[in-house]
PDB file of C-alpha atoms in Angstrom:
ATOM      1  CA  MET A   1      -3.312  79.415  12.961  1.00  0.00           C
ATOM      2  CA  VAL A   2      -1.894  81.710  10.675  1.00  0.00           C
ATOM      3  CA  THR A   3      -1.833  80.135   7.223  1.00  0.00           C
ATOM      4  CA  ALA A   4       0.331  82.753   5.196  1.00  0.00           C
ATOM      5  CA  LYS A   5       3.395  81.400   3.904  1.00  0.00           C
ATOM      6  CA  LEU A   6       6.460  83.019   5.690  1.00  0.00           C
ATOM      7  CA  SER A   7       9.897  82.213   5.247  1.00  0.00           C
ATOM      8  CA  ILE A   8      11.074  81.354   8.719  1.00  0.00           C
ATOM      9  CA  PRO A   9      14.712  80.522   9.676  1.00  0.00           C
ATOM     10  CA  LYS A  10      15.445  77.715  11.739  1.00  0.00           C
ATOM     11  CA  VAL A  11      16.899  79.296  14.908  1.00  0.00           C
ATOM     12  CA  PRO A  12      17.434  77.788  18.158  1.00  0.00           C
ATOM     13  CA  PHE A  13      16.017  79.687  21.026  1.00  0.00           C
ATOM     14  CA  PRO A  14      19.301  79.958  23.448  1.00  0.00           C
ATOM     15  CA  HIS A  15      18.827  81.027  26.973  1.00  0.00           C
ATOM     16  CA  LYS A  16      21.341  83.757  27.068  1.00  0.00           C
ATOM     17  CA  ALA A  17      21.254  86.939  25.610  1.00  0.00           C
ATOM     18  CA  PHE A  18      21.979  87.020  21.550  1.00  0.00           C
ATOM     19  CA  TYR A  19      21.276  89.181  18.802  1.00  0.00           C
ATOM     20  CA  PHE A  20      19.283  88.156  15.592  1.00  0.00           C
ATOM     21  CA  PHE A  21      18.512  90.499  12.804  1.00  0.00           C
ATOM     22  CA  ASP A  22      15.884  89.272   9.967  1.00  0.00           C
ATOM     23  CA  SER A  23      12.926  90.674   8.124  1.00  0.00           C
ATOM     24  CA  LEU A  24      10.492  87.840   9.804  1.00  0.00           C
ATOM     25  CA  SER A  25       8.686  90.645  11.838  1.00  0.00           C
ATOM     26  CA  HIS A  26       8.151  92.762   9.020  1.00  0.00           C
ATOM     27  CA  ASN A  27       6.639  89.848   7.087  1.00  0.00           C
ATOM     28  CA  ILE A  28       3.804  89.343   9.816  1.00  0.00           C
ATOM     29  CA  GLY A  29       1.418  92.010   8.811  1.00  0.00           C
ATOM     30  CA  PRO A  30      -1.098  93.312  11.448  1.00  0.00           C
ATOM     31  CA  GLU A  31      -3.787  91.439   9.435  1.00  0.00           C
ATOM     32  CA  HIS A  32      -2.017  88.119   9.889  1.00  0.00           C
ATOM     33  CA  LEU A  33      -1.138  88.697  13.703  1.00  0.00           C
ATOM     34  CA  GLY A  34      -4.547  90.142  14.478  1.00  0.00           C
ATOM     35  CA  TYR A  35      -6.511  87.048  12.839  1.00  0.00           C
ATOM     36  CA  TYR A  36      -4.180  84.608  15.123  1.00  0.00           C
ATOM     37  CA  MET A  37      -4.759  86.579  18.159  1.00  0.00           C
ATOM     38  CA  ARG A  38      -8.531  87.056  17.648  1.00  0.00           C
ATOM     39  CA  LYS A  39      -8.728  83.206  17.192  1.00  0.00           C
ATOM     40  CA  ARG A  40      -7.602  82.492  20.699  1.00  0.00           C
ATOM     41  CA  ARG A  41     -10.052  80.302  22.338  1.00  0.00           C
ATOM     42  CA  SER A  42     -10.550  78.892  25.882  1.00  0.00           C
ATOM     43  CA  VAL A  43     -10.635  75.114  25.076  1.00  0.00           C
ATOM     44  CA  HIS A  44     -13.169  73.108  27.270  1.00  0.00           C
ATOM     45  CA  ASN A  45     -13.112  69.839  25.694  1.00  0.00           C
ATOM     46  CA  TYR A  46      -9.764  67.772  25.182  1.00  0.00           C
ATOM     47  CA  LYS A  47      -8.613  64.402  23.608  1.00  0.00           C
ATOM     48  CA  HIS A  48      -7.023  61.909  25.727  1.00  0.00           C
ATOM     49  CA  GLU A  49      -3.759  62.213  23.714  1.00  0.00           C
ATOM     50  CA  ILE A  50      -0.991  62.996  25.511  1.00  0.00           C
ATOM     51  CA  VAL A  51       1.041  66.019  24.576  1.00  0.00           C
ATOM     52  CA  GLU A  52       4.847  65.015  24.423  1.00  0.00           C
ATOM     53  CA  TRP A  53       7.516  66.869  26.574  1.00  0.00           C
ATOM     54  CA  LYS A  54       9.350  68.044  23.894  1.00  0.00           C
ATOM     55  CA  ALA A  55       6.407  70.038  22.391  1.00  0.00           C
ATOM     56  CA  ILE A  56       5.649  71.650  26.170  1.00  0.00           C
ATOM     57  CA  GLU A  57       9.542  72.385  26.094  1.00  0.00           C
ATOM     58  CA  ASN A  58       9.183  74.100  22.885  1.00  0.00           C
ATOM     59  CA  ILE A  59       6.242  76.255  24.035  1.00  0.00           C
ATOM     60  CA  LEU A  60       8.095  77.028  26.981  1.00  0.00           C
ATOM     61  CA  ASP A  61      11.385  77.948  25.304  1.00  0.00           C
ATOM     62  CA  ILE A  62       9.320  80.811  23.760  1.00  0.00           C
ATOM     63  CA  VAL A  63       7.228  81.809  26.618  1.00  0.00           C
ATOM     64  CA  LEU A  64      10.618  82.391  28.368  1.00  0.00           C
ATOM     65  CA  TYR A  65      10.874  85.387  26.618  1.00  0.00           C
ATOM     66  CA  ALA A  66       7.747  87.137  27.973  1.00  0.00           C
ATOM     67  CA  PRO A  67       8.224  90.463  29.746  1.00  0.00           C
ATOM     68  CA  SER A  68       9.456  90.346  33.151  1.00  0.00           C
ATOM     69  CA  GLY A  69       9.431  93.172  35.732  1.00  0.00           C
ATOM     70  CA  ILE A  70      13.194  94.550  35.936  1.00  0.00           C
ATOM     71  CA  ASN A  71      13.956  91.326  34.031  1.00  0.00           C
ATOM     72  CA  ILE A  72      13.970  89.576  37.398  1.00  0.00           C
ATOM     73  CA  GLN A  73      12.241  86.590  35.871  1.00  0.00           C
ATOM     74  CA  PRO A  74      10.780  84.983  39.045  1.00  0.00           C
ATOM     75  CA  VAL A  75       8.555  82.658  37.278  1.00  0.00           C
ATOM     76  CA  ASN A  76       8.806  78.815  38.168  1.00  0.00           C
ATOM     77  CA  TRP A  77       6.690  76.024  36.307  1.00  0.00           C
ATOM     78  CA  LEU A  78       5.197  72.914  37.632  1.00  0.00           C
ATOM     79  CA  ILE A  79       3.992  70.931  34.534  1.00  0.00           C
ATOM     80  CA  VAL A  80       1.802  68.079  35.663  1.00  0.00           C
ATOM     81  CA  HIS A  81       2.125  65.738  32.668  1.00  0.00           C
ATOM     82  CA  ASP A  82       0.347  62.716  34.139  1.00  0.00           C
ATOM     83  CA  PRO A  83      -3.323  62.678  33.597  1.00  0.00           C
ATOM     84  CA  GLU A  84      -4.033  60.498  36.592  1.00  0.00           C
ATOM     85  CA  GLU A  85      -2.203  63.310  38.855  1.00  0.00           C
ATOM     86  CA  VAL A  86      -4.453  65.839  37.155  1.00  0.00           C
ATOM     87  CA  ARG A  87      -7.551  64.006  38.055  1.00  0.00           C
ATOM     88  CA  LYS A  88      -6.406  63.492  41.752  1.00  0.00           C
ATOM     89  CA  ILE A  89      -5.751  67.265  41.849  1.00  0.00           C
ATOM     90  CA  THR A  90      -9.156  67.888  40.482  1.00  0.00           C
ATOM     91  CA  SER A  91     -10.474  65.483  43.316  1.00  0.00           C
ATOM     92  CA  LEU A  92      -8.879  67.318  45.913  1.00  0.00           C
ATOM     93  CA  ALA A  93     -10.363  70.667  44.594  1.00  0.00           C
ATOM     94  CA  ILE A  94     -13.867  69.160  44.578  1.00  0.00           C
ATOM     95  CA  ASP A  95     -13.205  67.782  48.470  1.00  0.00           C
ATOM     96  CA  TRP A  96     -12.557  71.332  49.270  1.00  0.00           C
ATOM     97  CA  MET A  97     -15.460  72.806  47.713  1.00  0.00           C
ATOM     98  CA  ARG A  98     -17.542  70.111  49.709  1.00  0.00           C
ATOM     99  CA  GLU A  99     -16.039  70.975  52.894  1.00  0.00           C
ATOM    100  CA  PHE A 100     -17.043  74.686  52.212  1.00  0.00           C
ATOM    101  CA  THR A 101     -20.795  73.711  51.223  1.00  0.00           C
ATOM    102  CA  GLU A 102     -21.089  71.821  54.405  1.00  0.00           C
ATOM    103  CA  SER A 103     -19.605  74.397  56.724  1.00  0.00           C
ATOM    104  CA  GLY A 104     -20.858  77.783  57.887  1.00  0.00           C
ATOM    105  CA  ARG A 105     -17.631  79.605  56.340  1.00  0.00           C
ATOM    106  CA  ASP A 106     -18.089  82.124  53.772  1.00  0.00           C
ATOM    107  CA  HIS A 107     -16.340  82.584  50.165  1.00  0.00           C
ATOM    108  CA  SER A 108     -16.946  84.406  47.198  1.00  0.00           C
ATOM    109  CA  LEU A 109     -17.199  81.158  45.163  1.00  0.00           C
ATOM    110  CA  LYS A 110     -19.719  79.423  47.782  1.00  0.00           C
ATOM    111  CA  PRO A 111     -22.800  80.140  45.820  1.00  0.00           C
ATOM    112  CA  ILE A 112     -21.659  78.131  42.781  1.00  0.00           C
ATOM    113  CA  MET A 113     -19.732  75.395  44.722  1.00  0.00           C
ATOM    114  CA  PHE A 114     -22.671  73.146  45.097  1.00  0.00           C
ATOM    115  CA  SER A 115     -23.516  73.117  41.448  1.00  0.00           C
ATOM    116  CA  LEU A 116     -19.799  72.367  40.601  1.00  0.00           C
ATOM    117  CA  THR A 117     -19.611  69.322  43.232  1.00  0.00           C
ATOM    118  CA  SER A 118     -22.923  68.108  42.006  1.00  0.00           C
ATOM    119  CA  ALA A 119     -21.446  68.101  38.254  1.00  0.00           C
ATOM    120  CA  TYR A 120     -18.425  66.370  39.430  1.00  0.00           C
ATOM    121  CA  ALA A 121     -20.489  63.575  41.184  1.00  0.00           C
ATOM    122  CA  LYS A 122     -22.414  63.247  37.840  1.00  0.00           C
ATOM    123  CA  GLY A 123     -19.386  62.617  35.976  1.00  0.00           C
ATOM    124  CA  SER A 124     -18.337  65.761  34.801  1.00  0.00           C
ATOM    125  CA  ASP A 125     -15.125  67.600  35.406  1.00  0.00           C
ATOM    126  CA  PRO A 126     -15.970  71.505  36.295  1.00  0.00           C
ATOM    127  CA  ILE A 127     -12.351  72.031  37.453  1.00  0.00           C
ATOM    128  CA  CYS A 128      -9.913  70.820  34.737  1.00  0.00           C
ATOM    129  CA  ARG A 129     -12.540  70.006  31.955  1.00  0.00           C
ATOM    130  CA  GLY A 130     -10.962  66.550  31.327  1.00  0.00           C
ATOM    131  CA  ALA A 131      -7.691  68.164  30.315  1.00  0.00           C
ATOM    132  CA  PRO A 132      -4.620  65.711  30.347  1.00  0.00           C
ATOM    133  CA  HIS A 133      -2.163  68.186  31.738  1.00  0.00           C
ATOM    134  CA  LEU A 134      -1.647  71.280  33.931  1.00  0.00           C
ATOM    135  CA  ALA A 135       0.705  74.284  33.797  1.00  0.00           C
ATOM    136  CA  ILE A 136       1.156  75.737  37.185  1.00  0.00           C
ATOM    137  CA  THR A 137       3.148  78.954  37.906  1.00  0.00           C
ATOM    138  CA  TYR A 138       4.544  79.615  41.381  1.00  0.00           C
ATOM    139  CA  GLY A 139       7.142  81.763  43.084  1.00  0.00           C
ATOM    140  CA  THR A 140       7.673  84.473  45.564  1.00  0.00           C
ATOM    141  CA  GLY A 141       8.471  88.049  45.466  1.00  0.00           C
ATOM    142  CA  VAL A 142       6.379  91.233  45.033  1.00  0.00           C
ATOM    143  CA  LEU A 143       6.347  90.940  40.936  1.00  0.00           C
ATOM    144  CA  VAL A 144       5.968  87.295  40.914  1.00  0.00           C
ATOM    145  CA  TYR A 145       1.899  87.132  40.445  1.00  0.00           C
ATOM    146  CA  THR A 146       2.090  89.699  37.545  1.00  0.00           C
ATOM    147  CA  ASP A 147       4.962  87.863  35.756  1.00  0.00           C
ATOM    148  CA  CYS A 148       3.246  84.583  36.155  1.00  0.00           C
ATOM    149  CA  VAL A 149       0.138  85.907  34.728  1.00  0.00           C
ATOM    150  CA  ILE A 150       1.894  87.299  31.767  1.00  0.00           C
ATOM    151  CA  ALA A 151       3.872  83.970  31.235  1.00  0.00           C
ATOM    152  CA  LEU A 152       0.542  81.989  31.037  1.00  0.00           C
ATOM    153  CA  SER A 153      -0.909  84.539  28.851  1.00  0.00           C
ATOM    154  CA  TRP A 154       2.092  83.855  26.511  1.00  0.00           C
ATOM    155  CA  PHE A 155       1.504  80.264  26.949  1.00  0.00           C
ATOM    156  CA  GLU A 156      -2.108  80.362  25.843  1.00  0.00           C
ATOM    157  CA  ILE A 157      -1.257  82.352  22.875  1.00  0.00           C
ATOM    158  CA  VAL A 158       1.819  80.233  21.878  1.00  0.00           C
ATOM    159  CA  ALA A 159       0.423  76.868  22.329  1.00  0.00           C
ATOM    160  CA  PRO A 160      -2.190  76.625  19.395  1.00  0.00           C
ATOM    161  CA  SER A 161       0.892  76.998  16.961  1.00  0.00           C
ATOM    162  CA  PHE A 162       1.593  73.578  18.425  1.00  0.00           C
ATOM    163  CA  ASP A 163      -2.082  72.485  17.816  1.00  0.00           C
ATOM    164  CA  VAL A 164      -2.362  72.562  21.763  1.00  0.00           C
ATOM    165  CA  GLY A 165      -5.247  74.366  23.267  1.00  0.00           C
ATOM    166  CA  SER A 166      -5.520  75.643  26.985  1.00  0.00           C
ATOM    167  CA  CYS A 167      -8.038  77.416  29.446  1.00  0.00           C
ATOM    168  CA  TRP A 168      -7.283  79.254  32.744  1.00  0.00           C
ATOM    169  CA  ALA A 169      -8.030  76.954  35.770  1.00  0.00           C
ATOM    170  CA  GLY A 170      -9.360  79.657  38.180  1.00  0.00           C
ATOM    171  CA  PHE A 171     -10.839  77.272  40.525  1.00  0.00           C
ATOM    172  CA  LEU A 172      -7.887  75.133  40.961  1.00  0.00           C
ATOM    173  CA  LYS A 173      -5.858  78.484  41.574  1.00  0.00           C
ATOM    174  CA  VAL A 174      -8.114  79.431  44.507  1.00  0.00           C
ATOM    175  CA  THR A 175      -8.084  75.842  45.804  1.00  0.00           C
ATOM    176  CA  ALA A 176      -4.223  75.573  45.525  1.00  0.00           C
ATOM    177  CA  THR A 177      -3.519  78.617  47.768  1.00  0.00           C
ATOM    178  CA  THR A 178      -6.202  77.760  50.148  1.00  0.00           C
ATOM    179  CA  TYR A 179      -6.428  73.941  50.783  1.00  0.00           C
ATOM    180  CA  LYS A 180      -3.820  72.344  52.766  1.00  0.00           C
ATOM    181  CA  PRO A 181      -4.142  68.781  51.411  1.00  0.00           C
ATOM    182  CA  LEU A 182      -3.814  70.229  47.703  1.00  0.00           C
ATOM    183  CA  MET A 183      -0.890  72.262  48.597  1.00  0.00           C
ATOM    184  CA  GLU A 184       1.069  69.146  50.092  1.00  0.00           C
ATOM    185  CA  GLU A 185       0.065  67.398  46.977  1.00  0.00           C
ATOM    186  CA  LEU A 186       1.701  69.891  44.840  1.00  0.00           C
ATOM    187  CA  SER A 187       4.785  70.061  47.245  1.00  0.00           C
ATOM    188  CA  LEU A 188       6.366  73.315  46.038  1.00  0.00           C
ATOM    189  CA  PRO A 189       9.335  74.559  47.678  1.00  0.00           C
ATOM    190  CA  VAL A 190       9.128  76.083  50.939  1.00  0.00           C
ATOM    191  CA  GLY A 191       7.718  79.671  50.841  1.00  0.00           C
ATOM    192  CA  HIS A 192       6.887  79.372  47.294  1.00  0.00           C
ATOM    193  CA  VAL A 193       3.010  79.870  46.172  1.00  0.00           C
ATOM    194  CA  VAL A 194       0.951  79.032  43.408  1.00  0.00           C
ATOM    195  CA  GLN A 195       0.236  82.121  41.365  1.00  0.00           C
ATOM    196  CA  HIS A 196      -1.988  80.864  38.675  1.00  0.00           C
ATOM    197  CA  ALA A 197      -2.865  77.739  36.595  1.00  0.00           C
ATOM    198  CA  MET A 198      -3.831  76.483  33.166  1.00  0.00           C
ATOM    199  CA  MET A 199      -5.068  73.237  31.808  1.00  0.00           C
ATOM    200  CA  PHE A 200      -3.993  72.216  28.411  1.00  0.00           C
ATOM    201  CA  GLY A 201      -3.976  69.420  25.863  1.00  0.00           C
ATOM    202  CA  TYR A 202      -5.040  68.619  22.294  1.00  0.00           C
ATOM    203  CA  PRO A 203      -8.472  70.172  21.460  1.00  0.00           C
ATOM    204  CA  GLU A 204     -11.206  67.534  20.897  1.00  0.00           C
ATOM    205  CA  TYR A 205     -13.037  69.953  18.311  1.00  0.00           C
ATOM    206  CA  ASN A 206     -11.582  72.341  15.867  1.00  0.00           C
ATOM    207  CA  VAL A 207     -13.357  75.818  16.462  1.00  0.00           C
ATOM    208  CA  HIS A 208     -13.486  78.224  13.247  1.00  0.00           C
ATOM    209  CA  ASN A 209     -15.534  81.138  14.320  1.00  0.00           C
ATOM    210  CA  ILE A 210     -14.072  84.121  16.141  1.00  0.00           C
ATOM    211  CA  PRO A 211     -16.022  85.136  19.342  1.00  0.00           C
ATOM    212  CA  GLY A 212     -17.542  88.634  19.504  1.00  0.00           C
ATOM    213  CA  ARG A 213     -16.440  91.043  21.702  1.00  0.00           C
ATOM    214  CA  ASN A 214     -17.762  94.414  22.961  1.00  0.00           C
ATOM    215  CA  ALA A 215     -16.204  97.581  21.889  1.00  0.00           C
ATOM    216  CA  PRO A 216     -13.161  98.628  23.878  1.00  0.00           C
ATOM    217  CA  LYS A 217     -13.660 101.193  26.628  1.00  0.00           C
ATOM    218  CA  ILE A 218     -11.311 103.867  26.140  1.00  0.00           C
ATOM    219  CA  SER A 219     -10.813 107.209  27.689  1.00  0.00           C
ATOM    220  CA  TRP A 220      -8.426 109.801  25.910  1.00  0.00           C
ATOM    221  CA  LYS A 221      -6.740 112.819  27.407  1.00  0.00           C
TER     222      LYS A 221
END
């Protein structure tokens, strides 16, 4: 989290267009913003503590301003707040993987499905990593997938400022677009499809190191 002391005005986030001029953006230098962005981590261990609805709503009120193609704003959110429902969704994802490993059908994830189901059988959660909550984006239309990924990326970046950690739920996303029992459990509006998902909650551990990265691959013309 950025530790620089900034004079931040208390301004509500109205859902209608508004104009607001201040010097806040000039006070956030590239070194502070860069430090905050580089500290982004995928959280794999979570406390059992519940994130209150208000905190989640405050995060989404900021995420609301993520870029949207032609400003269509097609993103819909399903917040699975009940940890028991998250566990049920996890179990359904495992059921799908078990069915695949026992079948002759092929899938790009099939080589690792056995290890995932085995880990689950031993008490681990390789799908949602024990997170208490899920943020699932869904919708329809040509631009919805890109907008949903952008919105979840903003969610991941904004969440730590509320002491909340998150991680992309790729296995869940694949299952939620394939396995009918899970699709029925999510009960989305007719015609709507899960675009992506993210687990979140309060991190069990505080991580202070910044992960290494390869140099950017850039072509110049």
